[in-house]
Amino acid sequence: MNQSQTQVDSSPSQEIQFESDVTVSLVKSSASDADVIWAARVSTAGERSQESINQDAKAASGLINFLMRERHGTPFEHSVMTFYVKAPIFVWREHMRHRTASYNEESGRYRVLEPVFYVPAEDRKLVQVGKPGAYVFEAGTNEQYQIARKEYEEACTQSYHAYQRMLDAGIAREVARGVLPVTIYSSAYVTMNSRGLMNFLSLRLKSEGAKFPSYPQREIEMVAEKYESIFAELMPITYRSFVDNGRVSP
Amino acid sequence: MNQSQTQVDSSPSQEIQFESDVTVSLVKSSASDADVIWAARVSTAGERSQESINQDAKAASGLINFLMRERHGTPFEHSVMTFYVKAPIFVWREHMRHRTASYNEESGRYRVLEPVFYVPAEDRKLVQVGKPGAYVFEAGTNEQYQIARKEYEEACTQSYHAYQRMLDAGIAREVARGVLPVTIYSSAYVTMNSRGLMNFLSLRLKSEGAKFPSYPQREIEMVAEKYESIFAELMPITYRSFVDNGRVSP
Amino acid sequence: MNQSQTQVDSSPSQEIQFESDVTVSLVKSSASDADVIWAARVSTAGERSQESINQDAKAASGLINFLMRERHGTPFEHSVMTFYVKAPIFVWREHMRHRTASYNEESGRYRVLEPVFYVPAEDRKLVQVGKPGAYVFEAGTNEQYQIARKEYEEACTQSYHAYQRMLDAGIAREVARGVLPVTIYSSAYVTMNSRGLMNFLSLRLKSEGAKFPSYPQREIEMVAEKYESIFAELMPITYRSFVDNGRVSP
Amino acid sequence: MNQSQTQVDSSPSQEIQFESDVTVSLVKSSASDADVIWAARVSTAGERSQESINQDAKAASGLINFLMRERHGTPFEHSVMTFYVKAPIFVWREHMRHRTASYNEESGRYRVLEPVFYVPAEDRKLVQVGKPGAYVFEAGTNEQYQIARKEYEEACTQSYHAYQRMLDAGIAREVARGVLPVTIYSSAYVTMNSRGLMNFLSLRLKSEGAKFPSYPQREIEMVAEKYESIFAELMPITYRSFVDNGRVSP
């Protein structure tokens, strides 16, 4: 009898899938521009800052801009967002270097991982030009794209079949998963406050207007872009001020 | 002309006040037992853990209890609470050693501090008996209470008057405040997740049922008690499990 | 012309290698039992705690034991160790969830990764028995070991060749690496203080004497064991006390 | 019998003292420019970065400058310093908002605090001119200095005597200390890595050359200046690069 099989709590769909996007959705939030106001005002108004709690933040965009420009970061820590994110493991490897966030991720020890793999889309720039520290990415040829696509598909399929054969032989998930490639998708919940999120955006999103240039890998930038659009909606004044001040995390 | 006076953004009420309590109120929260469920389930269910997002947590109290007992702490990090707290400075000194929280406090550099001072209440145990590392507190005599009360009132009043005289002489707030005693109240916003909060409770609240004994100063314990009752209401299953497992922070 | 090739700063040895161990070496340290003494004594002796700075820690093992038992963790934060660690990526994925450490790791974006892969040794327990939350690992049969070995070797070799073909086609390293399996080795420097290290040991090393049971994956436990033996040598009294108090991180 | 007296582990000198400086001394360090080199090189050289461990850092000042300019902060986290610092409580209140450091401080609960108080020196600028967010400090008149000096001396002396009378009456130290002013000195050990230290310097030290202006209170700036001169000696290339790049913490 196959011991491992009996413990599988979610049997993977057998069809191997390839996708070229990442998923980011907002699970919940307690985040608004108004939070920044009372958090900042307590320094000058003490107890009476509580009057700002249900106040309209619009009148206070000057204060938010001042905090951002002068890098008073702490008032941005009380606004908190939780995201569900599905991204390849090589993205998670970079993401989890951000230590002020909270994470819970699916586990290759506790479940059979599903055969869903990231593969670069046709418009993903494939060629790196330049010297260390000053790279530029350029579009690959169609031939290069076809090579990448083919190599990804073959390698992921072979690896996943090896994974399945080990599982079928009763080998533990945590051992069998060793052969799975870093392009396999994994799901996690990420909770960050808006200060941590702006730090993430400043490092993981390339922008002309940034005071300090960043060179993120495209795939984590795709996550950052989705974070950014949710953030812009939840905290429009803070976001605008972040952009206007050169995307320097306060 | 008195330069400092013109910058005073909140003229203090001149009446010197003494109080014997601390204030804790919930400003906002994004915290529920249900958060713990999807955060934990992602490890075994991956993407499908999202089905738990709006689920009733009651059926899952066994899971929460398992996480607490086995000290899987991260699923408790997605539940976040913001408190307004007013407490003496000597309490803040201890509170701010908790480094996983976010703080914004009123500033003695940016405002004139108000003459509101903490003084021990009659039931505050005043006498410390025992050797280092194994102290017990016992009730003081009425005479001791009267002495404490009188010394607090006189010292605080004298200090505050010295503060005012320096301000009146045009000396900067940040210099004048040096004479203010650590029993003066200060207000701050504190944002913590439920894991950080349980750590706080495990260290700052004395309880018979605790697996690891704690010897908090009474005044920070008063803050902890108020945190605890808010936490118990927001996350009743988590709180019950925390208590049942000996108040060990997961 | 192959643009990527010209930027390769370290051409990988072409021979694909399989290893079954992890590497941990001490790069440097500023860590001794004596550190704990002055750090703890400042609370009761203030300025005069400096007299303990070059003192023998042996006489103070009672103090260290007291701190450990009562969970006074902060005096253990001033002792710091830096390790060079070489381990499979699936180990790093778990390791980097420890957020109080400092990391620098080799980069699949900046260099061509070398074809060195972890493969389970013959004595690695391969079969997982039990239900979620209460697993036990048992030795596999020789046949299971042969299957694992063969699948690892084939999958890693195929993946690495796919990686090389993409590099040869001028595709950027950060894209090509997507097909590499999580069992590939990666090198990093890790700096931790002794409090963080004890937390790591309490979670990543299984021990009969532990008050709170842990179920680490064997491969990160191998790293933990090597950390532990270095730690035991640098801070023998602290280590002894940690073990004697049930391996509860203070 | 006076119960509190018997527990006093260090009887305070009764002479009330006033000082106008802060103390910072290096207790120990594991910090050098060379650390930054191997930590950075692991990203491009992997295992072979170990060859840099005992290398001369001088040849690599270009690399350090690159890291600083591009804000690659993590390679600066492996260099660690421990300081003994004696400063007024109002300085500690600001200092301990830096959450990536490790602290152990003397305790007003466990010892009788000594009557040593900070008082502004004659050259301390006493008058604040300007509006919130854009203050300038100017020298006070001699009369203002005399007022400050006198008020400090009287208030501190009165408060300390109140403290002593409560102790003499058998009231616990943790209660009696409530009347002590925030200008009383306290001692602590602080461990920081060079990244955290540069963050501290960027916020707590005013400099013409800083890209982002800071307005620290003079007394914490005095601590920062002493940190800075020790840091400059331990890691001269890193320090020079920090200054040359506008004192932006990487």
PDB file of C-alpha atoms in Angstrom, chain B residues 13-165:
ATOM      1  CA  SER B  13      -4.433  73.320  31.038  1.00  0.00           C
ATOM      2  CA  GLN B  14      -2.717  74.811  34.058  1.00  0.00           C
ATOM      3  CA  GLU B  15      -4.419  72.601  36.620  1.00  0.00           C
ATOM      4  CA  ILE B  16      -2.069  69.827  37.651  1.00  0.00           C
ATOM      5  CA  GLN B  17      -3.905  66.507  37.611  1.00  0.00           C
ATOM      6  CA  PHE B  18      -3.212  63.142  39.176  1.00  0.00           C
ATOM      7  CA  GLU B  19      -4.725  59.925  37.903  1.00  0.00           C
ATOM      8  CA  SER B  20      -4.244  56.287  38.825  1.00  0.00           C
ATOM      9  CA  ASP B  21      -5.304  54.436  35.729  1.00  0.00           C
ATOM     10  CA  VAL B  22      -4.181  53.871  32.168  1.00  0.00           C
ATOM     11  CA  THR B  23      -6.281  54.253  29.023  1.00  0.00           C
ATOM     12  CA  VAL B  24      -6.465  51.659  26.274  1.00  0.00           C
ATOM     13  CA  SER B  25      -8.975  51.936  23.461  1.00  0.00           C
ATOM     14  CA  LEU B  26      -9.246  50.074  20.193  1.00  0.00           C
ATOM     15  CA  VAL B  27      -8.802  52.455  17.281  1.00  0.00           C
ATOM     16  CA  LYS B  28      -9.314  49.848  14.579  1.00  0.00           C
ATOM     17  CA  SER B  29      -8.662  46.217  13.889  1.00  0.00           C
ATOM     18  CA  SER B  30      -8.471  43.643  11.164  1.00  0.00           C
ATOM     19  CA  ALA B  31      -8.432  40.648  13.413  1.00  0.00           C
ATOM     20  CA  SER B  32     -10.546  37.551  13.757  1.00  0.00           C
ATOM     21  CA  ASP B  33     -10.168  33.872  14.531  1.00  0.00           C
ATOM     22  CA  ALA B  34     -11.036  33.191  10.917  1.00  0.00           C
ATOM     23  CA  ASP B  35      -7.769  34.831   9.800  1.00  0.00           C
ATOM     24  CA  VAL B  36      -5.846  32.105  11.553  1.00  0.00           C
ATOM     25  CA  ILE B  37      -7.698  29.441   9.613  1.00  0.00           C
ATOM     26  CA  TRP B  38      -6.905  30.456   6.049  1.00  0.00           C
ATOM     27  CA  ALA B  39      -3.378  31.446   7.061  1.00  0.00           C
ATOM     28  CA  ALA B  40      -2.800  27.960   8.469  1.00  0.00           C
ATOM     29  CA  ARG B  41      -4.675  26.083   5.759  1.00  0.00           C
ATOM     30  CA  VAL B  42      -2.604  27.476   2.922  1.00  0.00           C
ATOM     31  CA  SER B  43       0.163  25.110   3.964  1.00  0.00           C
ATOM     32  CA  THR B  44      -1.967  22.049   3.251  1.00  0.00           C
ATOM     33  CA  ALA B  45      -4.577  23.410   0.840  1.00  0.00           C
ATOM     34  CA  GLY B  46      -2.668  26.013  -1.170  1.00  0.00           C
ATOM     35  CA  GLU B  47      -4.909  28.070  -3.415  1.00  0.00           C
ATOM     36  CA  ARG B  48      -8.038  26.426  -2.052  1.00  0.00           C
ATOM     37  CA  SER B  49      -7.386  27.878   1.405  1.00  0.00           C
ATOM     38  CA  GLN B  50      -9.138  30.944   0.038  1.00  0.00           C
ATOM     39  CA  GLU B  51     -12.412  29.103   0.557  1.00  0.00           C
ATOM     40  CA  SER B  52     -11.846  29.540   4.278  1.00  0.00           C
ATOM     41  CA  ILE B  53     -11.662  33.316   4.037  1.00  0.00           C
ATOM     42  CA  ASN B  54     -15.253  33.963   4.891  1.00  0.00           C
ATOM     43  CA  GLN B  55     -15.825  30.779   6.797  1.00  0.00           C
ATOM     44  CA  ASP B  56     -16.977  30.444  10.368  1.00  0.00           C
ATOM     45  CA  ALA B  57     -13.978  29.882  12.621  1.00  0.00           C
ATOM     46  CA  LYS B  58     -15.908  27.980  15.272  1.00  0.00           C
ATOM     47  CA  ALA B  59     -15.607  24.643  13.551  1.00  0.00           C
ATOM     48  CA  ALA B  60     -11.867  25.157  13.406  1.00  0.00           C
ATOM     49  CA  SER B  61     -11.070  25.663  17.058  1.00  0.00           C
ATOM     50  CA  GLY B  62      -9.233  22.333  17.024  1.00  0.00           C
ATOM     51  CA  LEU B  63      -6.871  23.671  14.371  1.00  0.00           C
ATOM     52  CA  ILE B  64      -6.239  26.859  16.337  1.00  0.00           C
ATOM     53  CA  ASN B  65      -5.545  24.833  19.432  1.00  0.00           C
ATOM     54  CA  PHE B  66      -3.128  22.622  17.529  1.00  0.00           C
ATOM     55  CA  LEU B  67      -1.223  25.631  16.193  1.00  0.00           C
ATOM     56  CA  MET B  68      -1.017  27.165  19.649  1.00  0.00           C
ATOM     57  CA  ARG B  69       0.120  23.974  21.338  1.00  0.00           C
ATOM     58  CA  GLU B  70       2.747  23.140  18.746  1.00  0.00           C
ATOM     59  CA  ARG B  71       3.890  26.757  18.592  1.00  0.00           C
ATOM     60  CA  HIS B  72       3.180  27.434  14.951  1.00  0.00           C
ATOM     61  CA  GLY B  73       3.194  31.182  15.379  1.00  0.00           C
ATOM     62  CA  THR B  74       3.047  32.660  11.903  1.00  0.00           C
ATOM     63  CA  PRO B  75      -0.691  32.133  11.207  1.00  0.00           C
ATOM     64  CA  PHE B  76      -1.349  34.529  14.096  1.00  0.00           C
ATOM     65  CA  GLU B  77       0.509  37.376  12.393  1.00  0.00           C
ATOM     66  CA  HIS B  78      -2.226  38.395   9.938  1.00  0.00           C
ATOM     67  CA  SER B  79      -4.621  39.656  12.614  1.00  0.00           C
ATOM     68  CA  VAL B  80      -3.777  43.238  13.414  1.00  0.00           C
ATOM     69  CA  MET B  81      -5.004  45.681  16.058  1.00  0.00           C
ATOM     70  CA  THR B  82      -4.356  49.377  16.608  1.00  0.00           C
ATOM     71  CA  PHE B  83      -4.744  50.793  20.100  1.00  0.00           C
ATOM     72  CA  TYR B  84      -4.710  54.274  21.518  1.00  0.00           C
ATOM     73  CA  VAL B  85      -2.897  54.098  24.844  1.00  0.00           C
ATOM     74  CA  LYS B  86      -2.308  56.722  27.503  1.00  0.00           C
ATOM     75  CA  ALA B  87       0.166  55.646  30.153  1.00  0.00           C
ATOM     76  CA  PRO B  88       3.032  57.031  32.215  1.00  0.00           C
ATOM     77  CA  ILE B  89       6.418  57.331  30.530  1.00  0.00           C
ATOM     78  CA  PHE B  90       7.893  54.609  32.748  1.00  0.00           C
ATOM     79  CA  VAL B  91       5.340  52.232  31.216  1.00  0.00           C
ATOM     80  CA  TRP B  92       6.201  53.355  27.689  1.00  0.00           C
ATOM     81  CA  ARG B  93       9.853  52.695  28.420  1.00  0.00           C
ATOM     82  CA  GLU B  94       9.013  49.038  28.976  1.00  0.00           C
ATOM     83  CA  HIS B  95       6.392  48.843  26.235  1.00  0.00           C
ATOM     84  CA  MET B  96       8.688  50.076  23.503  1.00  0.00           C
ATOM     85  CA  ARG B  97      11.148  47.289  24.122  1.00  0.00           C
ATOM     86  CA  HIS B  98       8.637  45.202  22.167  1.00  0.00           C
ATOM     87  CA  ARG B  99      10.179  45.677  18.770  1.00  0.00           C
ATOM     88  CA  THR B 100       7.653  43.967  16.541  1.00  0.00           C
ATOM     89  CA  ALA B 101       5.019  46.632  17.206  1.00  0.00           C
ATOM     90  CA  SER B 102       4.531  49.981  15.471  1.00  0.00           C
ATOM     91  CA  TYR B 103       4.416  53.141  17.552  1.00  0.00           C
ATOM     92  CA  ASN B 104       3.631  56.822  17.230  1.00  0.00           C
ATOM     93  CA  GLU B 105       3.806  58.801  20.436  1.00  0.00           C
ATOM     94  CA  GLU B 106       3.282  62.383  21.409  1.00  0.00           C
ATOM     95  CA  SER B 107       6.473  64.377  21.435  1.00  0.00           C
ATOM     96  CA  GLY B 108       7.946  66.555  24.144  1.00  0.00           C
ATOM     97  CA  ARG B 109       9.925  68.245  21.378  1.00  0.00           C
ATOM     98  CA  TYR B 110       6.874  69.295  19.363  1.00  0.00           C
ATOM     99  CA  ARG B 111       4.351  70.158  22.039  1.00  0.00           C
ATOM    100  CA  VAL B 112       4.049  71.359  25.601  1.00  0.00           C
ATOM    101  CA  LEU B 113       3.286  68.299  27.678  1.00  0.00           C
ATOM    102  CA  GLU B 114       0.172  68.499  29.795  1.00  0.00           C
ATOM    103  CA  PRO B 115       0.396  68.339  33.594  1.00  0.00           C
ATOM    104  CA  VAL B 116      -1.244  64.970  34.057  1.00  0.00           C
ATOM    105  CA  PHE B 117       0.629  62.551  36.282  1.00  0.00           C
ATOM    106  CA  TYR B 118       0.144  58.990  37.336  1.00  0.00           C
ATOM    107  CA  VAL B 119       0.105  58.379  41.078  1.00  0.00           C
ATOM    108  CA  PRO B 120      -0.317  54.927  42.656  1.00  0.00           C
ATOM    109  CA  ALA B 121      -3.857  54.180  43.833  1.00  0.00           C
ATOM    110  CA  GLU B 122      -4.522  53.054  47.362  1.00  0.00           C
ATOM    111  CA  ASP B 123      -4.680  49.414  46.352  1.00  0.00           C
ATOM    112  CA  ARG B 124      -1.346  49.453  44.511  1.00  0.00           C
ATOM    113  CA  LYS B 125       0.984  47.132  46.385  1.00  0.00           C
ATOM    114  CA  LEU B 126       3.857  49.265  47.560  1.00  0.00           C
ATOM    115  CA  VAL B 127       6.283  46.983  49.313  1.00  0.00           C
ATOM    116  CA  GLN B 128       8.645  44.580  47.621  1.00  0.00           C
ATOM    117  CA  VAL B 129       9.753  41.538  49.611  1.00  0.00           C
ATOM    118  CA  GLY B 130      12.262  38.894  48.650  1.00  0.00           C
ATOM    119  CA  LYS B 131      15.548  38.548  46.844  1.00  0.00           C
ATOM    120  CA  PRO B 132      16.438  39.537  43.270  1.00  0.00           C
ATOM    121  CA  GLY B 133      14.660  37.338  40.783  1.00  0.00           C
ATOM    122  CA  ALA B 134      12.039  36.232  43.296  1.00  0.00           C
ATOM    123  CA  TYR B 135      10.206  39.290  44.524  1.00  0.00           C
ATOM    124  CA  VAL B 136       6.723  39.445  45.908  1.00  0.00           C
ATOM    125  CA  PHE B 137       4.742  42.638  46.291  1.00  0.00           C
ATOM    126  CA  GLU B 138       2.688  43.326  49.371  1.00  0.00           C
ATOM    127  CA  ALA B 139       0.251  46.025  50.313  1.00  0.00           C
ATOM    128  CA  GLY B 140       1.790  49.043  51.977  1.00  0.00           C
ATOM    129  CA  THR B 141       0.523  50.581  55.175  1.00  0.00           C
ATOM    130  CA  ASN B 142      -1.775  53.556  54.945  1.00  0.00           C
ATOM    131  CA  GLU B 143       1.133  55.667  56.082  1.00  0.00           C
ATOM    132  CA  GLN B 144       3.262  54.434  53.209  1.00  0.00           C
ATOM    133  CA  TYR B 145       0.486  55.197  50.787  1.00  0.00           C
ATOM    134  CA  GLN B 146       0.197  58.731  52.201  1.00  0.00           C
ATOM    135  CA  ILE B 147       3.932  59.239  51.858  1.00  0.00           C
ATOM    136  CA  ALA B 148       3.934  58.068  48.250  1.00  0.00           C
ATOM    137  CA  ARG B 149       0.961  60.238  47.401  1.00  0.00           C
ATOM    138  CA  LYS B 150       2.481  63.306  49.010  1.00  0.00           C
ATOM    139  CA  GLU B 151       5.916  62.853  47.475  1.00  0.00           C
ATOM    140  CA  TYR B 152       4.432  62.296  44.026  1.00  0.00           C
ATOM    141  CA  GLU B 153       2.227  65.352  44.278  1.00  0.00           C
ATOM    142  CA  GLU B 154       4.951  67.625  45.508  1.00  0.00           C
ATOM    143  CA  ALA B 155       7.662  66.420  43.175  1.00  0.00           C
ATOM    144  CA  CYS B 156       5.430  66.471  40.100  1.00  0.00           C
ATOM    145  CA  THR B 157       4.094  69.918  40.909  1.00  0.00           C
ATOM    146  CA  GLN B 158       7.539  71.359  41.505  1.00  0.00           C
ATOM    147  CA  SER B 159       8.901  69.775  38.356  1.00  0.00           C
ATOM    148  CA  TYR B 160       6.037  70.990  36.234  1.00  0.00           C
ATOM    149  CA  HIS B 161       6.430  74.498  37.542  1.00  0.00           C
ATOM    150  CA  ALA B 162      10.113  74.387  36.745  1.00  0.00           C
ATOM    151  CA  TYR B 163       9.148  73.234  33.243  1.00  0.00           C
ATOM    152  CA  GLN B 164       6.732  76.126  32.867  1.00  0.00           C
ATOM    153  CA  ARG B 165       9.211  78.674  34.090  1.00  0.00           C
TER     154      ARG B 165
END
